C-alpha cells in the first residue's frame, strides 16, 4: 500500500470513528476536558456578546466582564492546564484551566482593551469562570 493510500485510509478511519462515537474533533485534539473548556468558552462568549448573563461564572468571581461589544468577534482558542508561574496574578484564584481568545472585538483599534484569556475552576457542577485577563491591542495588520 502506498504512503498516500495509507494516509487516506488512516484519515478515513479516524473520521469514521469520530462520527460513530459522537466524539468531537476538539475532544480528539484536546481531550475530553479540553473540549469542555472550549465548549464552555464558546457559550460564555456568545452569552456575553449578546448581552445575556452567563451561568458559567463562579459565584466568587470578581472578574471584569466588560460590555457586550468587548466580546463580539471573539472565539475560543487553545485550552491548557493552568501554569501558575506564567499567570501569577490568577494563581491565588486556584484555576485549573485557561484558554486564550481568538479574534478581536468588532471595531478594535490600537489601544483597545479586550478579553484575552479566560480562567476556569473545576467544580462538582462542571467548569466555572473565575477570571478574565484583559489585553491591549498594540497594532493592527
PDB file of C-alpha atoms in Angstrom:
ATOM      1  CA  UNK A   1       0.000   0.000   0.000  1.00  0.00           C
ATOM      2  CA  UNK A   2       1.421   3.382  -0.955  1.00  0.00           C
ATOM      3  CA  UNK A   3       2.054   6.091   1.581  1.00  0.00           C
ATOM      4  CA  UNK A   4      -0.744   8.267   0.195  1.00  0.00           C
ATOM      5  CA  UNK A   5      -3.230   5.395   0.240  1.00  0.00           C
ATOM      6  CA  UNK A   6      -2.297   4.581   3.864  1.00  0.00           C
ATOM      7  CA  UNK A   7      -2.726   8.227   4.858  1.00  0.00           C
ATOM      8  CA  UNK A   8      -6.153   8.416   3.201  1.00  0.00           C
ATOM      9  CA  UNK A   9      -7.224   5.171   4.875  1.00  0.00           C
ATOM     10  CA  UNK A  10      -5.969   6.374   8.252  1.00  0.00           C
ATOM     11  CA  UNK A  11      -7.798   9.688   7.976  1.00  0.00           C
ATOM     12  CA  UNK A  12     -10.954   7.914   6.829  1.00  0.00           C
ATOM     13  CA  UNK A  13     -10.839   5.557   9.809  1.00  0.00           C
ATOM     14  CA  UNK A  14     -10.276   8.485  12.192  1.00  0.00           C
ATOM     15  CA  UNK A  15     -13.165  10.479  10.704  1.00  0.00           C
ATOM     16  CA  UNK A  16     -15.465   7.451  10.810  1.00  0.00           C
ATOM     17  CA  UNK A  17     -14.592   6.708  14.424  1.00  0.00           C
ATOM     18  CA  UNK A  18     -15.382  10.323  15.359  1.00  0.00           C
ATOM     19  CA  UNK A  19     -18.779  10.089  13.677  1.00  0.00           C
ATOM     20  CA  UNK A  20     -19.642   6.706  15.187  1.00  0.00           C
ATOM     21  CA  UNK A  21     -18.612   7.530  18.746  1.00  0.00           C
ATOM     22  CA  UNK A  22     -20.136  11.005  18.791  1.00  0.00           C
ATOM     23  CA  UNK A  23     -16.732  12.356  19.777  1.00  0.00           C
ATOM     24  CA  UNK A  24     -15.933  15.882  18.624  1.00  0.00           C
ATOM     25  CA  UNK A  25     -12.793  16.893  16.790  1.00  0.00           C
ATOM     26  CA  UNK A  26     -11.964  19.107  19.794  1.00  0.00           C
ATOM     27  CA  UNK A  27     -12.104  16.033  22.058  1.00  0.00           C
ATOM     28  CA  UNK A  28      -9.731  14.172  19.736  1.00  0.00           C
ATOM     29  CA  UNK A  29      -7.269  17.060  19.734  1.00  0.00           C
ATOM     30  CA  UNK A  30      -7.582  18.424  23.290  1.00  0.00           C
ATOM     31  CA  UNK A  31      -9.100  15.505  25.195  1.00  0.00           C
ATOM     32  CA  UNK A  32     -12.499  15.438  26.883  1.00  0.00           C
ATOM     33  CA  UNK A  33     -11.595  18.087  29.489  1.00  0.00           C
ATOM     34  CA  UNK A  34     -10.050  20.430  26.912  1.00  0.00           C
ATOM     35  CA  UNK A  35     -13.111  20.076  24.678  1.00  0.00           C
ATOM     36  CA  UNK A  36     -15.300  21.007  27.654  1.00  0.00           C
ATOM     37  CA  UNK A  37     -13.192  24.156  28.184  1.00  0.00           C
ATOM     38  CA  UNK A  38     -13.719  25.101  24.517  1.00  0.00           C
ATOM     39  CA  UNK A  39     -17.459  24.408  24.680  1.00  0.00           C
ATOM     40  CA  UNK A  40     -17.888  26.415  27.905  1.00  0.00           C
ATOM     41  CA  UNK A  41     -15.854  29.287  26.417  1.00  0.00           C
ATOM     42  CA  UNK A  42     -17.943  29.436  23.234  1.00  0.00           C
ATOM     43  CA  UNK A  43     -21.179  29.527  25.254  1.00  0.00           C
ATOM     44  CA  UNK A  44     -19.769  32.153  27.645  1.00  0.00           C
ATOM     45  CA  UNK A  45     -18.513  34.417  24.836  1.00  0.00           C
ATOM     46  CA  UNK A  46     -21.810  34.041  22.957  1.00  0.00           C
ATOM     47  CA  UNK A  47     -23.847  34.894  26.053  1.00  0.00           C
ATOM     48  CA  UNK A  48     -21.804  37.987  26.878  1.00  0.00           C
ATOM     49  CA  UNK A  49     -21.644  39.209  23.253  1.00  0.00           C
ATOM     50  CA  UNK A  50     -25.451  39.077  23.093  1.00  0.00           C
ATOM     51  CA  UNK A  51     -25.859  40.888  26.419  1.00  0.00           C
ATOM     52  CA  UNK A  52     -27.024  37.844  28.386  1.00  0.00           C
ATOM     53  CA  UNK A  53     -25.828  36.968  31.866  1.00  0.00           C
ATOM     54  CA  UNK A  54     -23.775  33.769  31.877  1.00  0.00           C
ATOM     55  CA  UNK A  55     -24.371  30.922  34.296  1.00  0.00           C
ATOM     56  CA  UNK A  56     -20.749  29.832  33.747  1.00  0.00           C
ATOM     57  CA  UNK A  57     -19.261  32.430  36.113  1.00  0.00           C
ATOM     58  CA  UNK A  58     -18.048  31.142  39.507  1.00  0.00           C
ATOM     59  CA  UNK A  59     -20.018  32.538  42.437  1.00  0.00           C
ATOM     60  CA  UNK A  60     -16.837  34.003  43.972  1.00  0.00           C
ATOM     61  CA  UNK A  61     -15.536  35.518  40.726  1.00  0.00           C
ATOM     62  CA  UNK A  62     -14.742  39.228  40.811  1.00  0.00           C
ATOM     63  CA  UNK A  63     -13.609  39.428  37.187  1.00  0.00           C
ATOM     64  CA  UNK A  64     -14.414  42.392  34.971  1.00  0.00           C
ATOM     65  CA  UNK A  65     -16.716  41.120  32.219  1.00  0.00           C
ATOM     66  CA  UNK A  66     -16.878  44.412  30.334  1.00  0.00           C
ATOM     67  CA  UNK A  67     -19.733  45.166  27.943  1.00  0.00           C
ATOM     68  CA  UNK A  68     -21.246  43.055  25.123  1.00  0.00           C
ATOM     69  CA  UNK A  69     -19.231  44.788  22.386  1.00  0.00           C
ATOM     70  CA  UNK A  70     -15.999  43.681  24.124  1.00  0.00           C
ATOM     71  CA  UNK A  71     -16.930  40.056  23.353  1.00  0.00           C
ATOM     72  CA  UNK A  72     -18.249  40.462  19.807  1.00  0.00           C
ATOM     73  CA  UNK A  73     -15.947  38.774  17.287  1.00  0.00           C
ATOM     74  CA  UNK A  74     -14.105  36.604  19.842  1.00  0.00           C
ATOM     75  CA  UNK A  75     -13.991  32.811  19.968  1.00  0.00           C
ATOM     76  CA  UNK A  76     -12.298  30.028  21.916  1.00  0.00           C
ATOM     77  CA  UNK A  77      -8.622  29.444  21.250  1.00  0.00           C
ATOM     78  CA  UNK A  78      -6.449  26.677  22.692  1.00  0.00           C
ATOM     79  CA  UNK A  79      -7.183  25.291  26.167  1.00  0.00           C
ATOM     80  CA  UNK A  80      -4.342  24.423  28.501  1.00  0.00           C
ATOM     81  CA  UNK A  81      -3.795  23.308  32.061  1.00  0.00           C
ATOM     82  CA  UNK A  82      -3.172  26.337  34.252  1.00  0.00           C
ATOM     83  CA  UNK A  83       0.512  27.210  34.765  1.00  0.00           C
ATOM     84  CA  UNK A  84       0.947  29.379  37.882  1.00  0.00           C
ATOM     85  CA  UNK A  85       4.479  30.557  37.021  1.00  0.00           C
ATOM     86  CA  UNK A  86       3.132  32.403  33.971  1.00  0.00           C
ATOM     87  CA  UNK A  87      -0.146  33.659  35.467  1.00  0.00           C
ATOM     88  CA  UNK A  88       0.992  34.773  38.935  1.00  0.00           C
ATOM     89  CA  UNK A  89      -1.940  37.158  39.445  1.00  0.00           C
ATOM     90  CA  UNK A  90      -4.500  34.402  38.789  1.00  0.00           C
ATOM     91  CA  UNK A  91      -2.683  31.704  40.814  1.00  0.00           C
ATOM     92  CA  UNK A  92      -4.374  32.780  44.055  1.00  0.00           C
ATOM     93  CA  UNK A  93      -7.771  32.059  42.428  1.00  0.00           C
ATOM     94  CA  UNK A  94      -6.883  28.363  42.049  1.00  0.00           C
ATOM     95  CA  UNK A  95      -7.880  27.858  38.398  1.00  0.00           C
ATOM     96  CA  UNK A  96      -7.230  24.502  36.774  1.00  0.00           C
ATOM     97  CA  UNK A  97      -7.580  25.603  33.127  1.00  0.00           C
ATOM     98  CA  UNK A  98      -7.137  28.659  30.954  1.00  0.00           C
ATOM     99  CA  UNK A  99      -7.841  29.399  27.315  1.00  0.00           C
ATOM    100  CA  UNK A 100      -6.792  32.214  25.017  1.00  0.00           C
ATOM    101  CA  UNK A 101      -9.430  34.013  22.987  1.00  0.00           C
ATOM    102  CA  UNK A 102      -9.013  34.388  19.245  1.00  0.00           C
ATOM    103  CA  UNK A 103     -10.105  37.313  17.119  1.00  0.00           C
ATOM    104  CA  UNK A 104     -10.639  40.942  18.005  1.00  0.00           C
ATOM    105  CA  UNK A 105     -13.757  42.792  19.069  1.00  0.00           C
ATOM    106  CA  UNK A 106     -15.541  44.472  16.179  1.00  0.00           C
ATOM    107  CA  UNK A 107     -14.037  47.909  15.509  1.00  0.00           C
ATOM    108  CA  UNK A 108     -10.874  47.325  17.558  1.00  0.00           C
ATOM    109  CA  UNK A 109      -8.085  49.872  17.018  1.00  0.00           C
ATOM    110  CA  UNK A 110      -4.670  50.236  18.666  1.00  0.00           C
ATOM    111  CA  UNK A 111      -5.183  50.945  22.351  1.00  0.00           C
ATOM    112  CA  UNK A 112      -8.420  48.915  22.566  1.00  0.00           C
ATOM    113  CA  UNK A 113      -8.622  46.709  25.671  1.00  0.00           C
ATOM    114  CA  UNK A 114     -10.311  43.359  25.148  1.00  0.00           C
ATOM    115  CA  UNK A 115     -10.669  39.973  26.873  1.00  0.00           C
ATOM    116  CA  UNK A 116      -7.579  37.911  26.030  1.00  0.00           C
ATOM    117  CA  UNK A 117      -7.668  34.859  28.314  1.00  0.00           C
ATOM    118  CA  UNK A 118     -10.273  33.109  30.465  1.00  0.00           C
ATOM    119  CA  UNK A 119      -9.509  31.090  33.616  1.00  0.00           C
ATOM    120  CA  UNK A 120     -11.587  28.140  34.801  1.00  0.00           C
ATOM    121  CA  UNK A 121     -12.040  26.333  38.053  1.00  0.00           C
ATOM    122  CA  UNK A 122     -13.323  22.758  38.128  1.00  0.00           C
ATOM    123  CA  UNK A 123     -16.323  22.276  40.434  1.00  0.00           C
ATOM    124  CA  UNK A 124     -18.720  19.424  41.148  1.00  0.00           C
ATOM    125  CA  UNK A 125     -21.148  21.062  38.711  1.00  0.00           C
ATOM    126  CA  UNK A 126     -18.558  21.408  35.941  1.00  0.00           C
ATOM    127  CA  UNK A 127     -16.353  24.308  34.903  1.00  0.00           C
ATOM    128  CA  UNK A 128     -16.885  27.871  36.047  1.00  0.00           C
ATOM    129  CA  UNK A 129     -15.086  31.048  35.012  1.00  0.00           C
ATOM    130  CA  UNK A 130     -13.060  32.533  37.832  1.00  0.00           C
ATOM    131  CA  UNK A 131     -11.252  35.331  35.968  1.00  0.00           C
ATOM    132  CA  UNK A 132     -10.726  37.118  32.665  1.00  0.00           C
ATOM    133  CA  UNK A 133      -7.356  38.634  31.729  1.00  0.00           C
ATOM    134  CA  UNK A 134      -7.598  41.703  29.530  1.00  0.00           C
ATOM    135  CA  UNK A 135      -5.174  42.575  26.729  1.00  0.00           C
ATOM    136  CA  UNK A 136      -4.431  45.810  24.882  1.00  0.00           C
ATOM    137  CA  UNK A 137      -4.219  45.878  21.096  1.00  0.00           C
ATOM    138  CA  UNK A 138      -0.805  47.284  20.154  1.00  0.00           C
ATOM    139  CA  UNK A 139      -1.155  47.463  16.372  1.00  0.00           C
ATOM    140  CA  UNK A 140      -3.356  46.278  13.524  1.00  0.00           C
ATOM    141  CA  UNK A 141      -2.139  44.357  10.492  1.00  0.00           C
TER     142      UNK A 141
END
